CSV table of C-alpha atoms in Angstrom, one decimal:
chain,number,residue,atom,x,y,z
A,47,UNK,CA,-14.9,3.4,10.7
A,48,UNK,CA,-17.2,1.6,8.4
A,49,UNK,CA,-18.2,-2.0,9.1
A,50,UNK,CA,-21.2,-2.3,6.8
A,51,UNK,CA,-21.9,-1.3,3.3
A,52,UNK,CA,-24.7,1.2,2.5
A,53,UNK,CA,-27.3,0.6,-0.1
A,54,UNK,CA,-25.3,2.3,-2.9
A,55,UNK,CA,-22.1,0.4,-2.1
A,56,UNK,CA,-23.9,-2.9,-1.9
A,57,UNK,CA,-25.4,-2.2,-5.4
A,58,UNK,CA,-21.9,-1.4,-6.8
A,59,UNK,CA,-20.5,-4.6,-5.4
A,60,UNK,CA,-23.4,-6.7,-6.6
A,61,UNK,CA,-23.2,-5.2,-10.1
A,62,UNK,CA,-19.6,-6.1,-10.4
A,63,UNK,CA,-20.1,-9.6,-8.9
A,64,UNK,CA,-23.0,-10.3,-11.3
A,65,UNK,CA,-20.9,-9.2,-14.2
A,66,UNK,CA,-18.1,-11.5,-13.1
A,67,UNK,CA,-20.4,-14.4,-12.7
A,68,UNK,CA,-22.0,-13.9,-16.2
A,69,UNK,CA,-19.2,-12.5,-18.4
A,70,UNK,CA,-16.0,-13.7,-16.8
A,71,UNK,CA,-16.2,-16.8,-14.6
A,72,UNK,CA,-17.5,-19.2,-17.3
A,73,UNK,CA,-14.6,-18.4,-19.6
A,74,UNK,CA,-11.7,-17.9,-17.2
A,75,UNK,CA,-10.2,-21.4,-17.5
A,76,UNK,CA,-10.3,-21.2,-21.3
A,77,UNK,CA,-8.7,-17.7,-21.3
A,78,UNK,CA,-6.0,-19.1,-19.0
A,79,UNK,CA,-5.4,-22.1,-21.3
A,80,UNK,CA,-5.3,-20.1,-24.5
A,81,UNK,CA,-3.5,-17.1,-23.0
A,82,UNK,CA,-6.4,-15.0,-24.3
A,83,UNK,CA,-6.6,-11.3,-23.4
A,84,UNK,CA,-10.4,-10.6,-23.2
A,85,UNK,CA,-10.5,-7.0,-24.5
A,86,UNK,CA,-14.2,-7.3,-25.5
A,87,UNK,CA,-15.2,-8.3,-22.0
A,88,UNK,CA,-13.2,-5.5,-20.4
A,89,UNK,CA,-14.9,-3.0,-22.7
A,90,UNK,CA,-18.2,-4.4,-21.6
A,91,UNK,CA,-17.1,-3.8,-18.0
A,92,UNK,CA,-16.3,-0.2,-19.0
A,93,UNK,CA,-19.8,0.3,-20.2
A,94,UNK,CA,-20.8,-0.2,-16.5
A,95,UNK,CA,-18.3,2.4,-15.4
A,96,UNK,CA,-15.4,0.1,-14.5
A,97,UNK,CA,-12.9,1.6,-17.1
A,98,UNK,CA,-12.5,4.8,-15.1
A,99,UNK,CA,-13.7,4.0,-11.6
A,100,UNK,CA,-12.0,6.9,-9.7
A,101,UNK,CA,-11.5,9.2,-12.8
A,102,UNK,CA,-13.4,12.5,-12.7
A,103,UNK,CA,-16.7,12.6,-14.5
A,104,UNK,CA,-15.9,15.5,-16.8
A,105,UNK,CA,-14.0,13.1,-19.0
A,106,UNK,CA,-16.3,10.1,-18.7
A,107,UNK,CA,-15.1,8.7,-15.4
A,108,UNK,CA,-17.3,7.2,-12.7
A,109,UNK,CA,-15.8,9.5,-10.0
A,110,UNK,CA,-16.1,6.8,-7.4
A,111,UNK,CA,-13.9,6.3,-4.3
A,112,UNK,CA,-11.1,4.0,-3.5
A,113,UNK,CA,-13.4,2.2,-1.2
A,114,UNK,CA,-15.8,1.6,-4.1
A,115,UNK,CA,-12.8,0.4,-6.2
A,116,UNK,CA,-11.9,-2.2,-3.5
A,117,UNK,CA,-15.4,-3.6,-3.7
A,118,UNK,CA,-15.4,-3.7,-7.5
A,119,UNK,CA,-12.0,-5.4,-7.9
A,120,UNK,CA,-12.8,-8.0,-5.2
A,121,UNK,CA,-16.1,-8.8,-6.9
A,122,UNK,CA,-14.5,-9.0,-10.4
A,123,UNK,CA,-11.8,-11.3,-9.1
A,124,UNK,CA,-14.3,-13.9,-8.0
A,125,UNK,CA,-14.6,-14.5,-11.8
A,126,UNK,CA,-10.9,-14.2,-12.7
A,127,UNK,CA,-8.2,-12.5,-10.6
A,128,UNK,CA,-6.1,-11.9,-13.8
A,129,UNK,CA,-8.8,-10.0,-15.6
A,130,UNK,CA,-9.7,-8.0,-12.5
A,131,UNK,CA,-6.0,-7.2,-11.9
A,132,UNK,CA,-5.5,-5.9,-15.5
A,133,UNK,CA,-8.6,-3.6,-15.2
A,134,UNK,CA,-7.0,-2.3,-11.9
A,135,UNK,CA,-3.7,-1.6,-13.7
A,136,UNK,CA,-5.6,0.2,-16.5
A,137,UNK,CA,-7.4,2.3,-13.9
A,138,UNK,CA,-4.2,3.1,-12.1
A,139,UNK,CA,-2.4,4.4,-15.2
A,140,UNK,CA,-5.5,6.4,-16.2
A,141,UNK,CA,-5.7,7.9,-12.7
A,142,UNK,CA,-2.2,9.2,-13.1
A,143,UNK,CA,-3.2,11.1,-16.2
A,144,UNK,CA,-6.3,12.4,-14.5
A,145,UNK,CA,-4.4,13.5,-11.3
A,146,UNK,CA,-1.2,14.9,-12.8
A,147,UNK,CA,-2.1,15.7,-16.4
A,148,UNK,CA,-3.1,19.1,-17.8
A,149,UNK,CA,-6.7,19.6,-19.0
A,150,UNK,CA,-5.5,19.2,-22.5
A,151,UNK,CA,-3.9,15.9,-21.7
A,152,UNK,CA,-6.9,14.7,-19.8
A,153,UNK,CA,-9.3,15.6,-22.6
A,154,UNK,CA,-6.9,13.9,-25.2
A,155,UNK,CA,-6.7,10.5,-23.5
A,156,UNK,CA,-9.2,9.9,-20.7
A,157,UNK,CA,-12.5,9.8,-22.6
A,158,UNK,CA,-11.3,6.8,-24.6
A,159,UNK,CA,-9.5,5.3,-21.6
A,160,UNK,CA,-12.7,5.4,-19.5
A,161,UNK,CA,-14.5,3.4,-22.3
A,162,UNK,CA,-11.5,1.2,-22.6
A,163,UNK,CA,-11.4,1.9,-26.3
A,164,UNK,CA,-7.8,2.7,-25.4
A,165,UNK,CA,-6.1,0.4,-22.9
A,166,UNK,CA,-3.3,1.6,-20.6
A,167,UNK,CA,-0.1,0.0,-19.1
A,168,UNK,CA,2.0,1.2,-16.3
A,169,UNK,CA,5.8,1.1,-16.9
A,170,UNK,CA,8.1,1.4,-13.9
A,171,UNK,CA,10.0,-1.9,-13.4
A,172,UNK,CA,13.2,-2.5,-15.4
A,173,UNK,CA,15.5,-5.5,-15.8
A,174,UNK,CA,17.9,-4.1,-13.3
A,175,UNK,CA,15.5,-2.2,-11.0
A,176,UNK,CA,12.4,-3.8,-9.5
A,177,UNK,CA,12.2,-3.2,-5.8
A,178,UNK,CA,14.8,-0.4,-6.1
A,179,UNK,CA,12.6,1.5,-8.5
A,180,UNK,CA,14.4,4.8,-8.0
A,181,UNK,CA,17.4,3.3,-9.7
A,182,UNK,CA,15.7,3.1,-13.1
A,183,UNK,CA,17.9,3.7,-16.1
A,184,UNK,CA,15.6,4.3,-19.0
A,185,UNK,CA,16.8,7.7,-20.3
A,186,UNK,CA,14.9,10.6,-21.8
A,187,UNK,CA,17.1,13.2,-23.3
A,188,UNK,CA,15.6,16.5,-24.2
A,189,UNK,CA,15.9,17.4,-27.9
A,190,UNK,CA,13.9,20.5,-28.8
A,191,UNK,CA,10.2,19.8,-28.2
A,192,UNK,CA,10.7,16.1,-27.8
A,193,UNK,CA,12.4,13.6,-25.5
A,194,UNK,CA,14.5,10.9,-27.0
A,195,UNK,CA,14.0,7.6,-25.1
A,196,UNK,CA,16.4,4.8,-24.7
A,197,UNK,CA,16.0,1.8,-22.3
A,198,UNK,CA,13.8,-1.1,-21.4
A,199,UNK,CA,10.9,-1.8,-19.1
A,200,UNK,CA,10.3,-5.3,-17.8
A,201,UNK,CA,7.2,-7.3,-16.7
A,202,UNK,CA,4.8,-4.8,-18.2
A,203,UNK,CA,1.2,-6.1,-18.0
A,204,UNK,CA,-0.8,-5.7,-21.3
A,205,UNK,CA,2.3,-4.7,-23.2
A,206,UNK,CA,1.9,-5.1,-26.9
A,207,UNK,CA,-1.9,-5.2,-26.7
A,208,UNK,CA,-2.4,-1.9,-24.9
A,209,UNK,CA,-2.4,1.6,-26.5
A,210,UNK,CA,-1.0,4.0,-23.9
A,211,UNK,CA,2.1,3.5,-21.8
A,212,UNK,CA,2.6,5.7,-18.7
A,213,UNK,CA,6.4,5.5,-18.4
A,214,UNK,CA,8.8,6.5,-15.7
A,215,UNK,CA,12.0,7.8,-17.3
A,216,UNK,CA,15.2,9.5,-16.1
A,217,UNK,CA,15.3,13.1,-17.3
A,218,UNK,CA,17.8,14.3,-14.6
A,219,UNK,CA,20.4,13.0,-12.1
A,220,UNK,CA,20.5,9.8,-10.1
A,221,UNK,CA,17.8,8.9,-7.6
A,222,UNK,CA,14.1,9.6,-7.3
A,223,UNK,CA,14.5,13.3,-8.0
A,224,UNK,CA,15.7,12.7,-11.6
A,225,UNK,CA,12.6,10.7,-12.7
A,226,UNK,CA,9.8,12.1,-14.8
A,227,UNK,CA,6.6,10.6,-16.3
A,228,UNK,CA,5.8,10.4,-20.0
A,229,UNK,CA,2.7,9.2,-21.8
A,230,UNK,CA,3.8,7.2,-24.8
A,231,UNK,CA,1.6,6.1,-27.7
A,232,UNK,CA,1.9,2.5,-28.9
A,233,UNK,CA,2.6,3.6,-32.4
A,234,UNK,CA,5.7,5.7,-31.5
A,235,UNK,CA,8.6,4.9,-33.8
A,236,UNK,CA,11.4,3.3,-31.8
A,237,UNK,CA,9.0,1.6,-29.4
A,238,UNK,CA,9.0,-2.2,-29.5
A,239,UNK,CA,8.0,-5.2,-27.4
A,240,UNK,CA,9.5,-8.4,-26.3
A,241,UNK,CA,7.9,-11.8,-26.6
A,242,UNK,CA,4.9,-12.7,-24.4
A,243,UNK,CA,6.4,-14.1,-21.2
A,244,UNK,CA,5.5,-17.7,-20.2
A,245,UNK,CA,4.3,-17.4,-16.6
A,246,UNK,CA,3.1,-19.5,-13.7
A,247,UNK,CA,-0.2,-17.6,-13.7
A,248,UNK,CA,-1.8,-14.4,-15.0
A,249,UNK,CA,-2.0,-16.0,-18.4
A,250,UNK,CA,-5.2,-14.1,-19.5
A,251,UNK,CA,-3.1,-10.9,-19.8
A,252,UNK,CA,0.2,-10.6,-21.8
A,253,UNK,CA,3.4,-9.6,-20.1
A,254,UNK,CA,6.2,-8.3,-22.2
A,255,UNK,CA,9.3,-6.1,-22.1
A,256,UNK,CA,8.8,-2.6,-23.5
A,257,UNK,CA,11.8,-1.3,-25.3
A,258,UNK,CA,12.8,2.2,-26.4
A,259,UNK,CA,15.4,2.8,-29.1
A,260,UNK,CA,15.7,6.5,-29.9
A,261,UNK,CA,11.9,6.8,-29.5
A,262,UNK,CA,10.8,10.4,-29.8
A,263,UNK,CA,8.0,11.5,-27.4
A,264,UNK,CA,6.7,15.1,-27.4
A,265,UNK,CA,7.4,17.1,-24.3
A,266,UNK,CA,3.7,17.8,-24.3
A,267,UNK,CA,3.2,14.2,-23.2
A,268,UNK,CA,5.0,14.8,-19.9
A,269,UNK,CA,2.8,14.6,-16.8
A,270,UNK,CA,3.5,17.5,-14.5
A,271,UNK,CA,7.0,19.0,-14.1
A,272,UNK,CA,10.3,17.3,-14.6
A,273,UNK,CA,11.5,15.4,-11.5
A,274,UNK,CA,8.2,14.5,-10.0
A,275,UNK,CA,7.8,11.2,-11.8
A,276,UNK,CA,8.8,9.1,-8.8
A,277,UNK,CA,6.2,10.8,-6.7
A,278,UNK,CA,3.6,10.1,-9.4
A,279,UNK,CA,4.6,6.5,-9.6
A,280,UNK,CA,4.4,6.0,-5.8
A,281,UNK,CA,1.0,7.8,-5.6
A,282,UNK,CA,-0.3,5.5,-8.2
A,283,UNK,CA,1.0,2.4,-6.3
A,284,UNK,CA,-0.9,3.3,-3.1
A,285,UNK,CA,-4.2,2.7,-4.9
A,286,UNK,CA,-2.7,-0.2,-6.9
A,287,UNK,CA,-1.8,-2.0,-3.7
A,288,UNK,CA,-5.3,-1.7,-2.4
A,289,UNK,CA,-6.6,-3.0,-5.7
A,290,UNK,CA,-4.3,-6.0,-5.9
A,291,UNK,CA,-5.2,-6.9,-2.3
A,292,UNK,CA,-8.8,-6.8,-3.3
A,293,UNK,CA,-8.1,-9.1,-6.3
A,294,UNK,CA,-6.5,-11.5,-3.9
A,295,UNK,CA,-9.5,-11.6,-1.6
A,296,UNK,CA,-11.9,-12.1,-4.5
A,297,UNK,CA,-9.9,-15.0,-5.9
A,298,UNK,CA,-9.5,-16.5,-2.4
A,299,UNK,CA,-13.3,-16.1,-1.7
A,300,UNK,CA,-14.0,-18.0,-4.9
A,301,UNK,CA,-11.6,-20.8,-3.9
A,302,UNK,CA,-13.3,-21.0,-0.5
A,303,UNK,CA,-16.8,-21.1,-2.1
A,304,UNK,CA,-15.6,-23.9,-4.4
A,305,UNK,CA,-14.3,-25.8,-1.4
A,306,UNK,CA,-17.6,-25.5,0.5
A,307,UNK,CA,-19.5,-26.9,-2.6
A,308,UNK,CA,-17.0,-29.7,-3.0
A,309,UNK,CA,-17.2,-30.7,0.7
A,310,UNK,CA,-21.0,-31.0,0.5
A,311,UNK,CA,-20.6,-33.5,-2.4
A,312,UNK,CA,-17.5,-35.5,-1.6
A,313,UNK,CA,-17.6,-38.4,0.8
A,314,UNK,CA,-14.8,-40.2,2.7
A,315,UNK,CA,-15.0,-43.0,5.2
A,316,UNK,CA,-18.8,-42.9,4.9
A,317,UNK,CA,-19.3,-39.2,5.6
A,318,UNK,CA,-19.4,-36.1,3.6
A,319,UNK,CA,-16.3,-34.0,4.0
A,320,UNK,CA,-18.3,-31.1,5.6
A,321,UNK,CA,-19.2,-33.4,8.5
A,322,UNK,CA,-15.6,-33.8,9.7
A,323,UNK,CA,-14.9,-31.4,12.5
A,324,UNK,CA,-11.2,-30.9,11.5
A,325,UNK,CA,-12.3,-29.7,8.0
A,326,UNK,CA,-15.0,-27.5,9.5
A,327,UNK,CA,-12.4,-25.8,11.6
A,328,UNK,CA,-10.2,-25.3,8.6
A,329,UNK,CA,-12.9,-23.5,6.5
A,330,UNK,CA,-13.8,-21.5,9.6
A,331,UNK,CA,-10.3,-20.3,9.9
A,332,UNK,CA,-10.1,-19.5,6.1
A,333,UNK,CA,-13.3,-17.4,6.3
A,334,UNK,CA,-12.1,-15.6,9.4
A,335,UNK,CA,-8.8,-14.7,7.8
A,336,UNK,CA,-10.5,-13.4,4.7
A,337,UNK,CA,-12.9,-11.3,6.7
A,338,UNK,CA,-10.0,-9.8,8.8
A,339,UNK,CA,-8.1,-9.0,5.6
A,340,UNK,CA,-11.3,-7.5,4.0
A,341,UNK,CA,-11.9,-5.3,7.0
A,342,UNK,CA,-8.3,-4.1,7.0
A,343,UNK,CA,-8.6,-3.4,3.2
A,344,UNK,CA,-11.7,-1.2,3.8
A,345,UNK,CA,-9.9,0.7,6.6
A,346,UNK,CA,-6.9,1.4,4.3
A,347,UNK,CA,-9.2,2.4,1.4
A,348,UNK,CA,-11.2,4.8,3.6
A,349,UNK,CA,-7.9,6.3,4.8
A,350,UNK,CA,-6.7,6.9,1.2
A,351,UNK,CA,-10.0,8.5,0.3
A,352,UNK,CA,-9.6,10.9,3.3
A,353,UNK,CA,-5.9,11.4,2.4
A,354,UNK,CA,-4.9,10.5,5.9
A,355,UNK,CA,-1.2,11.0,6.8
A,356,UNK,CA,-0.8,7.3,7.4
A,357,UNK,CA,-2.6,6.2,4.3
A,358,UNK,CA,0.5,5.0,2.4
A,359,UNK,CA,1.5,2.9,5.4
A,360,UNK,CA,-2.0,1.4,5.7
A,361,UNK,CA,-2.0,0.7,2.0
A,362,UNK,CA,1.3,-1.2,2.3
A,363,UNK,CA,-0.1,-3.1,5.3
A,364,UNK,CA,-3.3,-4.0,3.5
A,365,UNK,CA,-1.4,-5.2,0.4
A,366,UNK,CA,1.0,-7.4,2.4
A,367,UNK,CA,-1.7,-8.9,4.6
A,368,UNK,CA,-4.4,-9.2,1.9
A,369,UNK,CA,-2.1,-10.9,-0.7
A,370,UNK,CA,-0.5,-13.2,1.9
A,371,UNK,CA,-3.9,-14.3,3.3
A,372,UNK,CA,-5.4,-14.6,-0.2
A,373,UNK,CA,-2.7,-17.0,-1.4
A,374,UNK,CA,-2.8,-19.0,1.8
A,375,UNK,CA,-6.6,-19.4,1.7
A,376,UNK,CA,-6.5,-20.4,-2.0
A,377,UNK,CA,-3.7,-22.9,-1.4
A,378,UNK,CA,-5.7,-24.4,1.6
A,379,UNK,CA,-8.7,-24.6,-0.7
A,380,UNK,CA,-6.6,-26.7,-3.2
A,381,UNK,CA,-5.6,-29.0,-0.3
A,382,UNK,CA,-9.2,-29.4,0.7
A,383,UNK,CA,-10.0,-30.6,-2.8
A,384,UNK,CA,-7.3,-33.3,-2.5
A,385,UNK,CA,-6.1,-34.6,-5.9
A,386,UNK,CA,-9.0,-32.9,-7.7
A,387,UNK,CA,-7.7,-29.6,-6.6
A,388,UNK,CA,-4.6,-30.2,-8.7
A,389,UNK,CA,-6.8,-30.7,-11.8
A,390,UNK,CA,-7.4,-27.6,-14.0
A,391,UNK,CA,-11.1,-28.3,-14.5
A,392,UNK,CA,-11.9,-27.5,-10.9
A,393,UNK,CA,-10.5,-24.0,-11.2
A,394,UNK,CA,-8.7,-23.9,-7.9
A,395,UNK,CA,-5.2,-24.5,-9.1
A,396,UNK,CA,-5.6,-21.5,-11.5
A,397,UNK,CA,-6.6,-19.3,-8.6
A,398,UNK,CA,-3.5,-20.4,-6.7
A,399,UNK,CA,-1.3,-19.7,-9.7
A,400,UNK,CA,-2.9,-16.3,-10.3
A,401,UNK,CA,-2.7,-15.2,-6.7
A,402,UNK,CA,1.0,-16.1,-6.1
A,403,UNK,CA,2.3,-13.2,-8.1
A,404,UNK,CA,0.2,-10.7,-6.1
A,405,UNK,CA,2.8,-11.1,-3.3
A,406,UNK,CA,5.4,-9.8,-5.7
A,407,UNK,CA,3.9,-7.1,-7.9
A,408,UNK,CA,2.9,-3.6,-6.9
A,409,UNK,CA,5.9,-3.8,-4.6
A,410,UNK,CA,7.0,-7.1,-3.0
A,411,UNK,CA,5.6,-7.9,0.4
A,412,UNK,CA,9.2,-7.5,1.7
A,413,UNK,CA,9.1,-3.9,0.5
A,414,UNK,CA,5.7,-3.5,2.1
A,415,UNK,CA,7.3,-4.4,5.4
A,416,UNK,CA,10.1,-2.0,4.8
A,417,UNK,CA,7.6,0.9,4.1
A,418,UNK,CA,5.7,0.1,7.3
A,419,UNK,CA,8.8,-0.3,9.5
A,420,UNK,CA,10.3,3.0,8.2
A,421,UNK,CA,7.1,4.8,9.0
A,422,UNK,CA,6.9,3.3,12.5
A,423,UNK,CA,10.6,4.2,13.2
A,424,UNK,CA,10.2,7.7,12.0
A,425,UNK,CA,7.1,8.2,14.2
A,426,UNK,CA,9.0,6.9,17.2
A,427,UNK,CA,11.8,9.5,16.9
């Protein structure tokens, strides 16, 4: 168990937090208002090694751990949870190529993914299959040395702006065993995109449907063997769940910090807000809950790095707990600001909007409970 960061880990966290404070936080509200996707800033983050955090170094990755990634994504999210979350998704999709791709595939895509010259999206969810991901319908029919794709993916982060799509498709029969993974280039004929969805939050990254109509993708773009695509998708989600929990904690920490500053300045009934014991107790509880979630996140990340047998369960636990706590703390921070918290210029309402979706994506928190309960019941038999 690790309860303190060593010198190198502290340096990694501080590097990411300094980057967030300088390059992200001052612009986050404007990006949200304009629905701007800050590719240039993300590529600047990649220059510091954040484009391929846990990608092997022979293709330009940083070869860091999942623990390091948790520190980085929490730190980046103090500037903007939306931007941090997209960098997480890019890293997840790139990791799938690094872990399951051939050396030829790795050399083809990863050097430019690690610099974020190319940006990647993860395509699993469909209009009729979200939580029931194994029921996906996007079909890939073999035709010589190509697959012909037909179907649609829904709620795809970065879609239309990204260059590489790691797509789960049905190459075989029903269920998880009939799913394979293809890497699809943006310029593939027959690939198109829906309109940019209007969302409650996460406005600094586009979300579109990805549609395939007789799109021909080389068999050489398949990751691993046919039929292991669902396994690849789920393995990617273990790390993605840690990352999105980290993004929730970073956003919530920023909201708490804003509250503490506001309470020093705002007066009511002749006293500063931070002199009221009731409010002191509230911020104490907020900080305690964040620290508990952070400690749990570190435990789950360390378990995933070790490839512990219960790592997937711990990742699900950490995702559920971290995203619930993150949203609750951010919402409480808005309440502490009173009416000002509801105004965009204070930045708290944006954090609340951004963090709400974290309880849904990378597997809803109801599905996280299902994963945990199944593991517990299997262990009791």
